[in-house]
Amino acid sequence: LQQAAEISQLRGARVISAEDLLFLMRKDKKKLRRLLKYMFIRDYKSKIVKGIDEDDLLEDKLSGGGNANKRQKFAQDFLNSIDQTGELLAMFEDDEIDEVKQERMERAERQTRIMDSAQYAEFCESRQLSFSKKASKFRDWLDCGSMEIKPNVVAMEILAYLAYETVAQLVDLALLVRQDMVTKAGDPFSHAISATFIQYHNSAESTVACGVEAHSDAIQPCHIREAIRRYGHKIGPLSPFT
């Protein structure tokens, strides 16, 4: 957010807009592709909410789209203005499967197989939560009031989505960390861990740091800390998540 504010200030804008965030994400193709897909879904949802009938849809196609795809159209126009190789615009026509997100969804699906009806209902309800539904609280959490240049509505949508994705990734990695911490019976390699692995659970002090539910199946603070540490670790053949 601070980087987006700096970019917005450099171009002389009064607010942080979507183009500032898109510019920051231009080198991370996978995350940018996810964001573009999200913006497309938001536009599609807006169509449904407004109750566009078939005649309007036909007229919209003939007129070239109008304002129906305003988020996607804005993103496409901006990326076109900074794209010198064609790589960014190619993402609008790229149907490549997001392997990371696909694996995350598959792991979540496997988790649901051992849930009862009450647990599954809670799981589904939790997955529907988002930062955008509590926009005012999210804005307060970002401390936007103390900023000279504040994000506009579309920028807040993007920030809420990025926050949601960050939490999803942290939880997913924390589940993998928790899985790694469990010694598997009959698997001699489960005792052999990387030299960079921090054993948070091997001392009374670290157990207390994990919280009062250190022996439960819930994700603990130590799992989150280890997930963040691994995420920032240098990528290579022996990296924690490879």
Tab-separated table of C-alpha atoms in Angstrom:
chain	number	residue	atom	x	y	z
A	1	LEU	CA	0.000	0.000	0.000
A	2	GLN	CA	2.857	2.371	0.824
A	3	GLN	CA	4.567	1.533	-2.480
A	4	ALA	CA	1.309	2.174	-4.345
A	5	ALA	CA	1.024	5.532	-2.568
A	6	GLU	CA	4.559	6.443	-3.671
A	7	ILE	CA	3.803	5.542	-7.295
A	8	SER	CA	0.555	7.501	-7.170
A	9	GLN	CA	2.432	10.502	-5.814
A	10	LEU	CA	5.061	10.263	-8.567
A	11	ARG	CA	2.413	10.461	-11.279
A	12	GLY	CA	0.729	13.390	-9.512
A	13	ALA	CA	-2.517	11.609	-8.661
A	14	ARG	CA	-4.720	12.507	-5.709
A	15	VAL	CA	-5.763	8.941	-4.921
A	16	ILE	CA	-4.321	5.435	-5.142
A	17	SER	CA	-6.040	3.714	-8.047
A	18	ALA	CA	-6.064	0.248	-9.572
A	19	GLU	CA	-3.326	1.154	-12.049
A	20	ASP	CA	-0.851	1.754	-9.204
A	21	LEU	CA	-1.444	-1.755	-7.870
A	22	LEU	CA	-1.382	-3.312	-11.340
A	23	PHE	CA	1.951	-1.608	-12.006
A	24	LEU	CA	3.423	-3.075	-8.810
A	25	MET	CA	2.237	-6.570	-9.765
A	26	ARG	CA	3.355	-6.472	-13.393
A	27	LYS	CA	6.374	-8.763	-12.803
A	28	ASP	CA	4.476	-11.407	-10.845
A	29	LYS	CA	2.588	-12.970	-13.731
A	30	LYS	CA	0.804	-15.674	-11.715
A	31	LYS	CA	-0.609	-13.318	-9.109
A	32	LEU	CA	-1.486	-10.764	-11.768
A	33	ARG	CA	-3.349	-13.450	-13.733
A	34	ARG	CA	-5.345	-14.340	-10.601
A	35	LEU	CA	-6.181	-10.680	-10.050
A	36	LEU	CA	-7.363	-10.229	-13.640
A	37	LYS	CA	-9.580	-13.288	-13.288
A	38	TYR	CA	-10.983	-11.845	-10.059
A	39	MET	CA	-11.739	-8.525	-11.789
A	40	PHE	CA	-13.536	-10.417	-14.560
A	41	ILE	CA	-15.638	-12.276	-11.973
A	42	ARG	CA	-16.465	-9.006	-10.198
A	43	ASP	CA	-17.680	-7.531	-13.485
A	44	TYR	CA	-19.740	-10.640	-14.196
A	45	LYS	CA	-21.247	-10.516	-10.708
A	46	SER	CA	-22.185	-6.873	-11.255
A	47	LYS	CA	-24.072	-7.897	-14.389
A	48	ILE	CA	-26.062	-10.483	-12.450
A	49	VAL	CA	-26.842	-8.121	-9.577
A	50	LYS	CA	-28.094	-5.461	-11.980
A	51	GLY	CA	-30.314	-8.060	-13.627
A	52	ILE	CA	-29.266	-7.538	-17.239
A	53	ASP	CA	-31.672	-9.356	-19.571
A	54	GLU	CA	-30.863	-11.053	-22.867
A	55	ASP	CA	-31.613	-7.972	-24.968
A	56	ASP	CA	-29.191	-5.885	-22.941
A	57	LEU	CA	-26.529	-8.578	-23.266
A	58	LEU	CA	-26.965	-8.664	-27.050
A	59	GLU	CA	-26.838	-4.879	-27.281
A	60	ASP	CA	-23.772	-4.891	-25.042
A	61	LYS	CA	-21.942	-7.281	-27.354
A	62	LEU	CA	-22.839	-5.254	-30.432
A	63	SER	CA	-21.706	-2.002	-28.836
A	64	GLY	CA	-18.375	-3.439	-27.774
A	65	GLY	CA	-18.996	-3.981	-24.098
A	66	GLY	CA	-19.944	-0.555	-22.752
A	67	ASN	CA	-19.408	-0.288	-19.000
A	68	ALA	CA	-20.361	-3.900	-18.280
A	69	ASN	CA	-16.723	-4.989	-18.070
A	70	LYS	CA	-15.348	-1.754	-16.649
A	71	ARG	CA	-12.829	-3.354	-14.269
A	72	GLN	CA	-11.427	-5.715	-16.866
A	73	LYS	CA	-11.496	-3.023	-19.569
A	74	PHE	CA	-9.620	-0.591	-17.324
A	75	ALA	CA	-6.990	-3.220	-16.494
A	76	GLN	CA	-6.601	-4.147	-20.160
A	77	ASP	CA	-6.190	-0.523	-21.257
A	78	PHE	CA	-3.614	0.201	-18.559
A	79	LEU	CA	-1.567	-2.956	-19.156
A	80	ASN	CA	-1.641	-2.200	-22.877
A	81	SER	CA	-0.081	1.200	-22.151
A	82	ILE	CA	2.908	-0.322	-20.307
A	83	ASP	CA	3.245	-3.627	-22.180
A	84	GLN	CA	6.142	-3.564	-24.638
A	85	THR	CA	6.457	-7.306	-25.227
A	86	GLY	CA	2.832	-8.455	-25.355
A	87	GLU	CA	3.259	-10.740	-22.329
A	88	LEU	CA	0.826	-8.837	-20.128
A	89	LEU	CA	-1.965	-8.616	-22.699
A	90	ALA	CA	-1.526	-12.311	-23.492
A	91	MET	CA	-2.802	-13.112	-20.002
A	92	PHE	CA	-6.305	-11.974	-20.976
A	93	GLU	CA	-6.480	-14.838	-23.479
A	94	ASP	CA	-4.475	-17.328	-21.424
A	95	ASP	CA	-6.539	-20.261	-20.108
A	96	GLU	CA	-3.585	-21.849	-18.331
A	97	ILE	CA	-4.514	-23.686	-15.136
A	98	ASP	CA	-3.199	-22.075	-11.968
A	99	GLU	CA	-1.366	-25.105	-10.555
A	100	VAL	CA	-0.704	-23.541	-7.140
A	101	LYS	CA	-4.337	-22.607	-6.609
A	102	GLN	CA	-5.480	-25.954	-8.007
A	103	GLU	CA	-3.304	-27.820	-5.501
A	104	ARG	CA	-4.609	-25.593	-2.712
A	105	MET	CA	-8.205	-26.427	-3.662
A	106	GLU	CA	-7.409	-30.137	-3.835
A	107	ARG	CA	-5.886	-30.059	-0.343
A	108	ALA	CA	-8.960	-28.225	0.949
A	109	GLU	CA	-11.201	-30.836	-0.680
A	110	ARG	CA	-9.284	-33.649	1.022
A	111	GLN	CA	-9.781	-31.883	4.354
A	112	THR	CA	-13.561	-31.927	3.859
A	113	ARG	CA	-13.652	-35.718	3.461
A	114	ILE	CA	-13.160	-36.231	7.205
A	115	MET	CA	-15.646	-33.526	8.276
A	116	ASP	CA	-19.113	-34.151	9.652
A	117	SER	CA	-22.097	-32.060	8.496
A	118	ALA	CA	-21.644	-29.389	11.200
A	119	GLN	CA	-17.930	-29.000	10.498
A	120	TYR	CA	-18.557	-28.832	6.759
A	121	ALA	CA	-21.222	-26.138	7.227
A	122	GLU	CA	-18.771	-24.084	9.298
A	123	PHE	CA	-16.054	-24.698	6.686
A	124	CYS	CA	-18.290	-23.447	3.846
A	125	GLU	CA	-19.374	-20.391	5.816
A	126	SER	CA	-15.769	-19.506	6.634
A	127	ARG	CA	-14.733	-19.732	2.978
A	128	GLN	CA	-17.384	-17.147	2.067
A	129	LEU	CA	-15.908	-14.492	4.353
A	130	SER	CA	-13.952	-11.667	2.774
A	131	PHE	CA	-12.377	-8.354	3.686
A	132	SER	CA	-14.555	-6.521	1.163
A	133	LYS	CA	-17.698	-7.288	3.192
A	134	LYS	CA	-16.236	-5.294	6.094
A	135	ALA	CA	-14.793	-2.487	3.988
A	136	SER	CA	-14.819	0.185	6.703
A	137	LYS	CA	-13.056	-2.054	9.236
A	138	PHE	CA	-10.569	-3.165	6.599
A	139	ARG	CA	-9.845	0.472	5.738
A	140	ASP	CA	-9.292	1.222	9.437
A	141	TRP	CA	-6.982	-1.796	9.731
A	142	LEU	CA	-4.929	-0.463	6.817
A	143	ASP	CA	-4.794	2.881	8.652
A	144	CYS	CA	-5.878	4.725	5.520
A	145	GLY	CA	-6.909	7.710	7.644
A	146	SER	CA	-3.278	8.561	8.348
A	147	MET	CA	-2.291	8.517	4.659
A	148	GLU	CA	-2.097	11.666	2.563
A	149	ILE	CA	-3.036	9.753	-0.595
A	150	LYS	CA	-5.865	7.279	0.014
A	151	PRO	CA	-7.018	4.327	-2.140
A	152	ASN	CA	-10.202	4.722	-4.164
A	153	VAL	CA	-13.039	2.183	-4.257
A	154	VAL	CA	-11.572	-0.075	-6.963
A	155	ALA	CA	-8.145	-0.028	-5.297
A	156	MET	CA	-9.799	-1.063	-2.020
A	157	GLU	CA	-11.467	-3.965	-3.867
A	158	ILE	CA	-8.077	-5.118	-5.109
A	159	LEU	CA	-6.437	-4.707	-1.693
A	160	ALA	CA	-9.243	-6.720	-0.084
A	161	TYR	CA	-8.742	-9.480	-2.656
A	162	LEU	CA	-4.959	-9.502	-2.133
A	163	ALA	CA	-5.461	-9.689	1.645
A	164	TYR	CA	-7.848	-12.635	1.169
A	165	GLU	CA	-5.326	-14.411	-1.065
A	166	THR	CA	-2.537	-13.765	1.437
A	167	VAL	CA	-4.546	-15.295	4.284
A	168	ALA	CA	-5.489	-18.272	2.083
A	169	GLN	CA	-1.853	-18.882	1.202
A	170	LEU	CA	-0.698	-18.539	4.819
A	171	VAL	CA	-3.328	-21.001	6.040
A	172	ASP	CA	-2.458	-23.459	3.284
A	173	LEU	CA	1.270	-23.283	4.047
A	174	ALA	CA	0.588	-23.482	7.795
A	175	LEU	CA	-1.358	-26.713	7.222
A	176	LEU	CA	1.648	-28.117	5.355
A	177	VAL	CA	3.929	-27.080	8.231
A	178	ARG	CA	1.631	-28.769	10.742
A	179	GLN	CA	1.664	-31.889	8.578
A	180	ASP	CA	5.485	-31.837	8.487
A	181	MET	CA	5.632	-31.585	12.285
A	182	VAL	CA	3.726	-34.844	12.721
A	183	THR	CA	5.942	-37.933	12.872
A	184	LYS	CA	4.481	-40.598	10.602
A	185	ALA	CA	4.542	-44.197	11.821
A	186	GLY	CA	6.554	-46.465	9.543
A	187	ASP	CA	8.156	-43.569	7.686
A	188	PRO	CA	11.838	-43.279	8.679
A	189	PHE	CA	12.228	-40.084	6.662
A	190	SER	CA	9.636	-38.279	8.791
A	191	HIS	CA	12.323	-38.047	11.491
A	192	ALA	CA	14.820	-36.489	9.056
A	193	ILE	CA	14.130	-32.796	8.653
A	194	SER	CA	15.873	-29.906	6.961
A	195	ALA	CA	18.621	-28.139	8.887
A	196	THR	CA	16.699	-24.902	8.362
A	197	PHE	CA	13.528	-26.261	9.986
A	198	ILE	CA	12.778	-24.453	13.260
A	199	GLN	CA	11.459	-26.877	15.886
A	200	TYR	CA	8.989	-24.592	17.630
A	201	HIS	CA	7.335	-27.475	19.469
A	202	ASN	CA	10.416	-29.057	21.085
A	203	SER	CA	10.552	-26.874	24.197
A	204	ALA	CA	8.146	-25.811	26.914
A	205	GLU	CA	8.779	-22.173	26.049
A	206	SER	CA	7.882	-22.671	22.385
A	207	THR	CA	4.798	-24.669	23.369
A	208	VAL	CA	3.589	-21.741	25.437
A	209	ALA	CA	4.330	-19.463	22.478
A	210	CYS	CA	2.023	-21.596	20.377
A	211	GLY	CA	-0.891	-20.760	22.685
A	212	VAL	CA	-3.149	-22.656	25.065
A	213	GLU	CA	-4.261	-25.043	22.311
A	214	ALA	CA	-0.781	-26.324	21.511
A	215	HIS	CA	-1.968	-29.955	21.550
A	216	SER	CA	-5.108	-29.428	19.447
A	217	ASP	CA	-5.508	-29.988	15.718
A	218	ALA	CA	-5.973	-26.257	15.106
A	219	ILE	CA	-3.338	-24.155	13.371
A	220	GLN	CA	-1.085	-22.541	15.970
A	221	PRO	CA	0.969	-19.298	15.842
A	222	CYS	CA	4.151	-21.382	15.522
A	223	HIS	CA	2.790	-22.930	12.305
A	224	ILE	CA	2.130	-19.451	10.888
A	225	ARG	CA	5.594	-18.220	11.854
A	226	GLU	CA	7.260	-21.238	10.254
A	227	ALA	CA	5.127	-20.826	7.113
A	228	ILE	CA	6.189	-17.172	6.808
A	229	ARG	CA	9.832	-18.133	7.379
A	230	ARG	CA	9.687	-20.795	4.676
A	231	TYR	CA	7.901	-18.495	2.252
A	232	GLY	CA	10.751	-15.998	2.518
A	233	HIS	CA	13.386	-18.717	2.179
A	234	LYS	CA	15.522	-18.802	-0.952
A	235	ILE	CA	13.989	-21.068	-3.606
A	236	GLY	CA	16.110	-24.060	-4.600
A	237	PRO	CA	16.255	-27.880	-4.797
A	238	LEU	CA	16.335	-28.235	-0.994
A	239	SER	CA	13.953	-25.411	-0.128
A	240	PRO	CA	11.246	-26.151	2.491
A	241	PHE	CA	8.263	-26.065	0.117
A	242	THR	CA	9.888	-27.665	-2.964
